[in-house]
């Protein structure tokens, strides 16, 4: 009746209490995807900041032009935005979670440093193995940075090994599209318009090795992080 609705804190629009259970699950799902985005954004931005600052001090030229950085951030952010619709592991939904700023900081530091380590490894390969000129250096780092930034999302998004947790279709599709779009920008005639110059094709084989090593170490660091978190 009307007077009951006015006095109630919660009004069930359907018969049965399943709607309460679904509401709790949806809240935990939303919180989980929010934390995925925060973990990914903070660690990625922290790592990029170290890499760009270090490269600016060590190199006699800008590692990336401002326009290239904008494109890199745009392509990297497209999959990040789609995290909002990502699947959440059933194990995550079983218990309530709390906001923990310290846990975010503890996650950001090792992942950011790991990202920068592989960036500097790419710098070394481009300069001393490939003897790349400025335009080729920028193209190589752009490709490596984009691929690792996008693929590490699939590591960060779950406590499991990344291949044991199924991502949402939109996240998977936008990740593939972003990587393909980035490679098109450095592999086609468009590259010259953006200040890139195609590095040799074999260099992309080296990038695959770098990406594999990066994701493997990211999985290892993630496992250590969650073990320490659960032991506290």
PDB file of C-alpha atoms in Angstrom:
ATOM      1  CA  UNK A   1       0.000   0.000   0.000  1.00  0.00           C
ATOM      2  CA  UNK A   2       1.087   3.608  -0.460  1.00  0.00           C
ATOM      3  CA  UNK A   3       1.828   4.287   3.203  1.00  0.00           C
ATOM      4  CA  UNK A   4       4.095   1.212   3.372  1.00  0.00           C
ATOM      5  CA  UNK A   5       6.044   2.394   0.313  1.00  0.00           C
ATOM      6  CA  UNK A   6       6.561   5.827   1.842  1.00  0.00           C
ATOM      7  CA  UNK A   7       7.879   4.334   5.085  1.00  0.00           C
ATOM      8  CA  UNK A   8      10.104   1.696   3.475  1.00  0.00           C
ATOM      9  CA  UNK A   9      13.850   2.072   2.862  1.00  0.00           C
ATOM     10  CA  UNK A  10      13.749  -0.511   0.052  1.00  0.00           C
ATOM     11  CA  UNK A  11      10.860  -1.354  -2.259  1.00  0.00           C
ATOM     12  CA  UNK A  12      10.940  -4.663  -4.141  1.00  0.00           C
ATOM     13  CA  UNK A  13       9.395  -4.272  -7.584  1.00  0.00           C
ATOM     14  CA  UNK A  14       9.192  -8.040  -8.076  1.00  0.00           C
ATOM     15  CA  UNK A  15       8.041 -10.885  -5.818  1.00  0.00           C
ATOM     16  CA  UNK A  16      10.885 -12.877  -4.275  1.00  0.00           C
ATOM     17  CA  UNK A  17      14.193 -11.925  -2.671  1.00  0.00           C
ATOM     18  CA  UNK A  18      16.401 -12.895  -5.634  1.00  0.00           C
ATOM     19  CA  UNK A  19      16.470  -9.252  -6.666  1.00  0.00           C
ATOM     20  CA  UNK A  20      18.428  -8.450  -3.486  1.00  0.00           C
ATOM     21  CA  UNK A  21      21.010 -11.099  -4.313  1.00  0.00           C
ATOM     22  CA  UNK A  22      21.365  -9.788  -7.858  1.00  0.00           C
ATOM     23  CA  UNK A  23      21.697  -6.246  -6.544  1.00  0.00           C
ATOM     24  CA  UNK A  24      24.548  -7.259  -4.235  1.00  0.00           C
ATOM     25  CA  UNK A  25      26.287  -9.149  -7.044  1.00  0.00           C
ATOM     26  CA  UNK A  26      25.943  -6.205  -9.420  1.00  0.00           C
ATOM     27  CA  UNK A  27      27.403  -3.882  -6.802  1.00  0.00           C
ATOM     28  CA  UNK A  28      30.392  -6.180  -6.275  1.00  0.00           C
ATOM     29  CA  UNK A  29      30.784  -6.568 -10.039  1.00  0.00           C
ATOM     30  CA  UNK A  30      30.840  -2.807 -10.481  1.00  0.00           C
ATOM     31  CA  UNK A  31      33.346  -2.390  -7.657  1.00  0.00           C
ATOM     32  CA  UNK A  32      35.551  -5.137  -9.136  1.00  0.00           C
ATOM     33  CA  UNK A  33      35.659  -3.538 -12.574  1.00  0.00           C
ATOM     34  CA  UNK A  34      36.335  -0.150 -11.008  1.00  0.00           C
ATOM     35  CA  UNK A  35      39.342  -1.586  -9.171  1.00  0.00           C
ATOM     36  CA  UNK A  36      40.595  -3.212 -12.376  1.00  0.00           C
ATOM     37  CA  UNK A  37      40.552   0.161 -14.093  1.00  0.00           C
ATOM     38  CA  UNK A  38      42.289   1.898 -11.181  1.00  0.00           C
ATOM     39  CA  UNK A  39      44.992  -0.780 -10.910  1.00  0.00           C
ATOM     40  CA  UNK A  40      45.622  -0.648 -14.644  1.00  0.00           C
ATOM     41  CA  UNK A  41      45.571   3.142 -14.974  1.00  0.00           C
ATOM     42  CA  UNK A  42      47.786   3.897 -11.972  1.00  0.00           C
ATOM     43  CA  UNK A  43      50.432   1.278 -12.769  1.00  0.00           C
ATOM     44  CA  UNK A  44      50.483   2.158 -16.485  1.00  0.00           C
ATOM     45  CA  UNK A  45      50.711   5.900 -15.944  1.00  0.00           C
ATOM     46  CA  UNK A  46      53.337   5.510 -13.224  1.00  0.00           C
ATOM     47  CA  UNK A  47      55.468   3.337 -15.503  1.00  0.00           C
ATOM     48  CA  UNK A  48      55.066   5.679 -18.470  1.00  0.00           C
ATOM     49  CA  UNK A  49      56.056   8.639 -16.323  1.00  0.00           C
ATOM     50  CA  UNK A  50      59.297   6.919 -15.265  1.00  0.00           C
ATOM     51  CA  UNK A  51      60.062   5.842 -18.839  1.00  0.00           C
ATOM     52  CA  UNK A  52      59.464   9.210 -20.449  1.00  0.00           C
ATOM     53  CA  UNK A  53      61.315  11.096 -17.717  1.00  0.00           C
ATOM     54  CA  UNK A  54      64.264   8.697 -17.853  1.00  0.00           C
ATOM     55  CA  UNK A  55      64.410   8.717 -21.637  1.00  0.00           C
ATOM     56  CA  UNK A  56      64.286  12.523 -21.703  1.00  0.00           C
ATOM     57  CA  UNK A  57      67.341  12.623 -19.416  1.00  0.00           C
ATOM     58  CA  UNK A  58      69.336   9.917 -21.215  1.00  0.00           C
ATOM     59  CA  UNK A  59      68.512  10.563 -24.859  1.00  0.00           C
ATOM     60  CA  UNK A  60      69.561  13.579 -26.945  1.00  0.00           C
ATOM     61  CA  UNK A  61      66.068  13.702 -28.506  1.00  0.00           C
ATOM     62  CA  UNK A  62      62.446  13.415 -27.405  1.00  0.00           C
ATOM     63  CA  UNK A  63      61.533   9.703 -27.150  1.00  0.00           C
ATOM     64  CA  UNK A  64      58.039  10.468 -28.507  1.00  0.00           C
ATOM     65  CA  UNK A  65      56.544  13.596 -29.993  1.00  0.00           C
ATOM     66  CA  UNK A  66      53.559  15.132 -28.169  1.00  0.00           C
ATOM     67  CA  UNK A  67      51.192  14.049 -30.968  1.00  0.00           C
ATOM     68  CA  UNK A  68      52.509  10.481 -30.757  1.00  0.00           C
ATOM     69  CA  UNK A  69      52.004  10.404 -26.991  1.00  0.00           C
ATOM     70  CA  UNK A  70      48.404  11.582 -27.440  1.00  0.00           C
ATOM     71  CA  UNK A  71      47.727   8.827 -29.990  1.00  0.00           C
ATOM     72  CA  UNK A  72      49.384   6.238 -27.755  1.00  0.00           C
ATOM     73  CA  UNK A  73      47.278   7.280 -24.757  1.00  0.00           C
ATOM     74  CA  UNK A  74      44.097   7.317 -26.851  1.00  0.00           C
ATOM     75  CA  UNK A  75      44.649   3.813 -28.248  1.00  0.00           C
ATOM     76  CA  UNK A  76      45.665   2.501 -24.827  1.00  0.00           C
ATOM     77  CA  UNK A  77      42.613   4.017 -23.132  1.00  0.00           C
ATOM     78  CA  UNK A  78      40.030   2.498 -25.481  1.00  0.00           C
ATOM     79  CA  UNK A  79      40.307  -1.025 -23.975  1.00  0.00           C
ATOM     80  CA  UNK A  80      40.554   0.496 -20.480  1.00  0.00           C
ATOM     81  CA  UNK A  81      37.169   2.187 -20.889  1.00  0.00           C
ATOM     82  CA  UNK A  82      35.573  -1.117 -21.908  1.00  0.00           C
ATOM     83  CA  UNK A  83      36.648  -2.657 -18.584  1.00  0.00           C
ATOM     84  CA  UNK A  84      33.324  -1.313 -17.257  1.00  0.00           C
ATOM     85  CA  UNK A  85      31.520  -4.124 -19.116  1.00  0.00           C
ATOM     86  CA  UNK A  86      34.089  -6.832 -18.348  1.00  0.00           C
ATOM     87  CA  UNK A  87      33.270 -10.195 -16.792  1.00  0.00           C
ATOM     88  CA  UNK A  88      34.142 -10.629 -13.107  1.00  0.00           C
ATOM     89  CA  UNK A  89      35.338 -13.933 -11.657  1.00  0.00           C
ATOM     90  CA  UNK A  90      32.737 -15.737  -9.575  1.00  0.00           C
ATOM     91  CA  UNK A  91      35.251 -16.074  -6.723  1.00  0.00           C
ATOM     92  CA  UNK A  92      35.470 -12.295  -6.503  1.00  0.00           C
ATOM     93  CA  UNK A  93      31.707 -11.983  -6.035  1.00  0.00           C
ATOM     94  CA  UNK A  94      31.521 -14.292  -3.019  1.00  0.00           C
ATOM     95  CA  UNK A  95      32.823 -11.798  -0.449  1.00  0.00           C
ATOM     96  CA  UNK A  96      32.398  -8.035  -0.018  1.00  0.00           C
ATOM     97  CA  UNK A  97      35.432  -5.882  -0.804  1.00  0.00           C
ATOM     98  CA  UNK A  98      36.625  -2.633   0.745  1.00  0.00           C
ATOM     99  CA  UNK A  99      38.331   0.407  -0.690  1.00  0.00           C
ATOM    100  CA  UNK A 100      42.049   0.201   0.186  1.00  0.00           C
ATOM    101  CA  UNK A 101      44.275   3.017  -1.075  1.00  0.00           C
ATOM    102  CA  UNK A 102      47.395   1.334   0.347  1.00  0.00           C
ATOM    103  CA  UNK A 103      46.714  -1.792  -1.682  1.00  0.00           C
ATOM    104  CA  UNK A 104      46.505   0.340  -4.824  1.00  0.00           C
ATOM    105  CA  UNK A 105      49.879   1.941  -4.069  1.00  0.00           C
ATOM    106  CA  UNK A 106      51.468  -1.453  -3.383  1.00  0.00           C
ATOM    107  CA  UNK A 107      50.139  -2.699  -6.719  1.00  0.00           C
ATOM    108  CA  UNK A 108      51.128   0.400  -8.692  1.00  0.00           C
ATOM    109  CA  UNK A 109      54.804   0.444  -7.670  1.00  0.00           C
ATOM    110  CA  UNK A 110      55.986  -3.016  -8.820  1.00  0.00           C
ATOM    111  CA  UNK A 111      53.890  -3.008 -11.991  1.00  0.00           C
ATOM    112  CA  UNK A 112      54.998   0.509 -12.907  1.00  0.00           C
ATOM    113  CA  UNK A 113      58.656  -0.355 -12.351  1.00  0.00           C
ATOM    114  CA  UNK A 114      58.266  -3.562 -14.375  1.00  0.00           C
ATOM    115  CA  UNK A 115      56.755  -1.603 -17.266  1.00  0.00           C
ATOM    116  CA  UNK A 116      59.628   0.896 -17.189  1.00  0.00           C
ATOM    117  CA  UNK A 117      62.234  -1.894 -17.076  1.00  0.00           C
ATOM    118  CA  UNK A 118      60.960  -3.324 -20.347  1.00  0.00           C
ATOM    119  CA  UNK A 119      60.706   0.142 -21.862  1.00  0.00           C
ATOM    120  CA  UNK A 120      64.387   0.726 -21.120  1.00  0.00           C
ATOM    121  CA  UNK A 121      65.221  -2.721 -22.505  1.00  0.00           C
ATOM    122  CA  UNK A 122      63.463  -1.668 -25.713  1.00  0.00           C
ATOM    123  CA  UNK A 123      65.475   1.569 -25.755  1.00  0.00           C
ATOM    124  CA  UNK A 124      68.698  -0.426 -25.541  1.00  0.00           C
ATOM    125  CA  UNK A 125      67.693  -2.790 -28.346  1.00  0.00           C
ATOM    126  CA  UNK A 126      66.601   0.037 -30.619  1.00  0.00           C
ATOM    127  CA  UNK A 127      69.716   2.131 -30.096  1.00  0.00           C
ATOM    128  CA  UNK A 128      72.475  -0.477 -29.841  1.00  0.00           C
ATOM    129  CA  UNK A 129      71.149  -3.537 -31.663  1.00  0.00           C
ATOM    130  CA  UNK A 130      69.085  -1.908 -34.375  1.00  0.00           C
ATOM    131  CA  UNK A 131      71.054   1.369 -34.577  1.00  0.00           C
ATOM    132  CA  UNK A 132      67.713   3.033 -35.177  1.00  0.00           C
ATOM    133  CA  UNK A 133      67.387   6.618 -36.239  1.00  0.00           C
ATOM    134  CA  UNK A 134      65.047   8.922 -34.344  1.00  0.00           C
ATOM    135  CA  UNK A 135      61.935   8.137 -36.408  1.00  0.00           C
ATOM    136  CA  UNK A 136      62.521   4.351 -36.224  1.00  0.00           C
ATOM    137  CA  UNK A 137      63.204   4.581 -32.489  1.00  0.00           C
ATOM    138  CA  UNK A 138      59.881   6.299 -31.936  1.00  0.00           C
ATOM    139  CA  UNK A 139      58.028   3.764 -34.072  1.00  0.00           C
ATOM    140  CA  UNK A 140      59.583   0.811 -32.235  1.00  0.00           C
ATOM    141  CA  UNK A 141      58.905   2.186 -28.774  1.00  0.00           C
ATOM    142  CA  UNK A 142      55.374   3.230 -29.758  1.00  0.00           C
ATOM    143  CA  UNK A 143      54.581  -0.325 -30.896  1.00  0.00           C
ATOM    144  CA  UNK A 144      56.153  -1.992 -27.845  1.00  0.00           C
ATOM    145  CA  UNK A 145      54.535   0.405 -25.386  1.00  0.00           C
ATOM    146  CA  UNK A 146      51.061   0.050 -26.913  1.00  0.00           C
ATOM    147  CA  UNK A 147      51.124  -3.743 -27.130  1.00  0.00           C
ATOM    148  CA  UNK A 148      52.347  -4.230 -23.556  1.00  0.00           C
ATOM    149  CA  UNK A 149      49.977  -1.586 -22.160  1.00  0.00           C
ATOM    150  CA  UNK A 150      46.959  -3.239 -23.784  1.00  0.00           C
ATOM    151  CA  UNK A 151      47.822  -6.883 -23.135  1.00  0.00           C
ATOM    152  CA  UNK A 152      48.755  -6.395 -19.482  1.00  0.00           C
ATOM    153  CA  UNK A 153      45.110  -5.480 -18.853  1.00  0.00           C
ATOM    154  CA  UNK A 154      44.294  -9.185 -19.229  1.00  0.00           C
ATOM    155  CA  UNK A 155      46.817  -9.997 -16.493  1.00  0.00           C
ATOM    156  CA  UNK A 156      45.630  -7.277 -14.118  1.00  0.00           C
ATOM    157  CA  UNK A 157      41.912  -7.971 -14.535  1.00  0.00           C
ATOM    158  CA  UNK A 158      41.958 -11.277 -12.607  1.00  0.00           C
ATOM    159  CA  UNK A 159      43.659 -12.975  -9.667  1.00  0.00           C
ATOM    160  CA  UNK A 160      43.854 -16.149 -11.755  1.00  0.00           C
ATOM    161  CA  UNK A 161      46.287 -16.812 -14.574  1.00  0.00           C
ATOM    162  CA  UNK A 162      45.039 -14.590 -17.376  1.00  0.00           C
ATOM    163  CA  UNK A 163      44.061 -17.513 -19.642  1.00  0.00           C
ATOM    164  CA  UNK A 164      41.916 -19.037 -16.877  1.00  0.00           C
ATOM    165  CA  UNK A 165      39.534 -16.055 -16.740  1.00  0.00           C
ATOM    166  CA  UNK A 166      37.360 -15.146 -19.709  1.00  0.00           C
ATOM    167  CA  UNK A 167      37.322 -11.411 -20.511  1.00  0.00           C
ATOM    168  CA  UNK A 168      34.245  -9.589 -21.735  1.00  0.00           C
ATOM    169  CA  UNK A 169      33.703  -9.532 -25.482  1.00  0.00           C
ATOM    170  CA  UNK A 170      33.916  -5.754 -25.687  1.00  0.00           C
ATOM    171  CA  UNK A 171      37.237  -5.672 -23.812  1.00  0.00           C
ATOM    172  CA  UNK A 172      38.696  -8.380 -26.033  1.00  0.00           C
ATOM    173  CA  UNK A 173      37.480  -6.698 -29.235  1.00  0.00           C
ATOM    174  CA  UNK A 174      38.708  -3.212 -28.312  1.00  0.00           C
ATOM    175  CA  UNK A 175      42.112  -4.608 -27.268  1.00  0.00           C
ATOM    176  CA  UNK A 176      42.571  -6.291 -30.655  1.00  0.00           C
ATOM    177  CA  UNK A 177      41.384  -3.189 -32.509  1.00  0.00           C
ATOM    178  CA  UNK A 178      43.735  -0.894 -30.586  1.00  0.00           C
ATOM    179  CA  UNK A 179      46.782  -3.064 -31.268  1.00  0.00           C
ATOM    180  CA  UNK A 180      45.923  -3.446 -34.947  1.00  0.00           C
ATOM    181  CA  UNK A 181      45.309   0.297 -35.306  1.00  0.00           C
ATOM    182  CA  UNK A 182      48.652   1.072 -33.652  1.00  0.00           C
ATOM    183  CA  UNK A 183      50.554  -1.308 -35.924  1.00  0.00           C
ATOM    184  CA  UNK A 184      48.823   0.188 -38.955  1.00  0.00           C
ATOM    185  CA  UNK A 185      50.078   3.620 -37.903  1.00  0.00           C
ATOM    186  CA  UNK A 186      53.720   2.493 -37.854  1.00  0.00           C
ATOM    187  CA  UNK A 187      53.616  -0.091 -40.651  1.00  0.00           C
ATOM    188  CA  UNK A 188      51.845   1.794 -43.448  1.00  0.00           C
ATOM    189  CA  UNK A 189      52.509   5.027 -45.374  1.00  0.00           C
ATOM    190  CA  UNK A 190      50.632   6.847 -42.601  1.00  0.00           C
ATOM    191  CA  UNK A 191      53.782   6.396 -40.489  1.00  0.00           C
ATOM    192  CA  UNK A 192      55.591   9.230 -42.259  1.00  0.00           C
ATOM    193  CA  UNK A 193      52.790  11.664 -41.533  1.00  0.00           C
ATOM    194  CA  UNK A 194      53.055  10.913 -37.823  1.00  0.00           C
ATOM    195  CA  UNK A 195      56.857  11.161 -37.638  1.00  0.00           C
ATOM    196  CA  UNK A 196      57.465   7.389 -37.649  1.00  0.00           C
ATOM    197  CA  UNK A 197      59.744   5.296 -39.824  1.00  0.00           C
ATOM    198  CA  UNK A 198      59.224   1.558 -40.123  1.00  0.00           C
ATOM    199  CA  UNK A 199      61.866  -0.483 -38.271  1.00  0.00           C
ATOM    200  CA  UNK A 200      62.921  -3.782 -39.909  1.00  0.00           C
ATOM    201  CA  UNK A 201      60.292  -6.499 -39.860  1.00  0.00           C
ATOM    202  CA  UNK A 202      62.472  -8.774 -37.693  1.00  0.00           C
ATOM    203  CA  UNK A 203      62.325  -6.205 -34.915  1.00  0.00           C
ATOM    204  CA  UNK A 204      58.695  -7.137 -34.364  1.00  0.00           C
ATOM    205  CA  UNK A 205      59.856 -10.652 -33.569  1.00  0.00           C
ATOM    206  CA  UNK A 206      61.946  -9.110 -30.798  1.00  0.00           C
ATOM    207  CA  UNK A 207      58.873  -7.215 -29.608  1.00  0.00           C
ATOM    208  CA  UNK A 208      56.985 -10.521 -29.319  1.00  0.00           C
ATOM    209  CA  UNK A 209      59.773 -11.887 -27.099  1.00  0.00           C
ATOM    210  CA  UNK A 210      59.659  -8.713 -24.976  1.00  0.00           C
ATOM    211  CA  UNK A 211      55.870  -8.949 -24.654  1.00  0.00           C
ATOM    212  CA  UNK A 212      56.024 -12.629 -23.640  1.00  0.00           C
ATOM    213  CA  UNK A 213      58.683 -11.933 -21.003  1.00  0.00           C
ATOM    214  CA  UNK A 214      56.758  -8.908 -19.728  1.00  0.00           C
ATOM    215  CA  UNK A 215      53.464 -10.749 -19.336  1.00  0.00           C
ATOM    216  CA  UNK A 216      55.188 -13.715 -17.682  1.00  0.00           C
ATOM    217  CA  UNK A 217      56.872 -11.500 -15.075  1.00  0.00           C
ATOM    218  CA  UNK A 218      53.624  -9.554 -14.602  1.00  0.00           C
ATOM    219  CA  UNK A 219      51.858 -12.827 -13.767  1.00  0.00           C
ATOM    220  CA  UNK A 220      54.609 -13.692 -11.290  1.00  0.00           C
ATOM    221  CA  UNK A 221      54.459 -10.288  -9.578  1.00  0.00           C
ATOM    222  CA  UNK A 222      50.652 -10.458  -9.450  1.00  0.00           C
ATOM    223  CA  UNK A 223      50.784 -13.826  -7.724  1.00  0.00           C
ATOM    224  CA  UNK A 224      53.243 -12.539  -5.123  1.00  0.00           C
ATOM    225  CA  UNK A 225      51.124  -9.416  -4.573  1.00  0.00           C
ATOM    226  CA  UNK A 226      47.912 -11.338  -3.878  1.00  0.00           C
ATOM    227  CA  UNK A 227      49.642 -13.859  -1.625  1.00  0.00           C
ATOM    228  CA  UNK A 228      51.016 -11.062   0.521  1.00  0.00           C
ATOM    229  CA  UNK A 229      47.648  -9.311   0.523  1.00  0.00           C
ATOM    230  CA  UNK A 230      45.820 -12.438   1.690  1.00  0.00           C
ATOM    231  CA  UNK A 231      48.385 -13.121   4.422  1.00  0.00           C
ATOM    232  CA  UNK A 232      47.828  -9.714   6.037  1.00  0.00           C
TER     233      UNK A 232
END
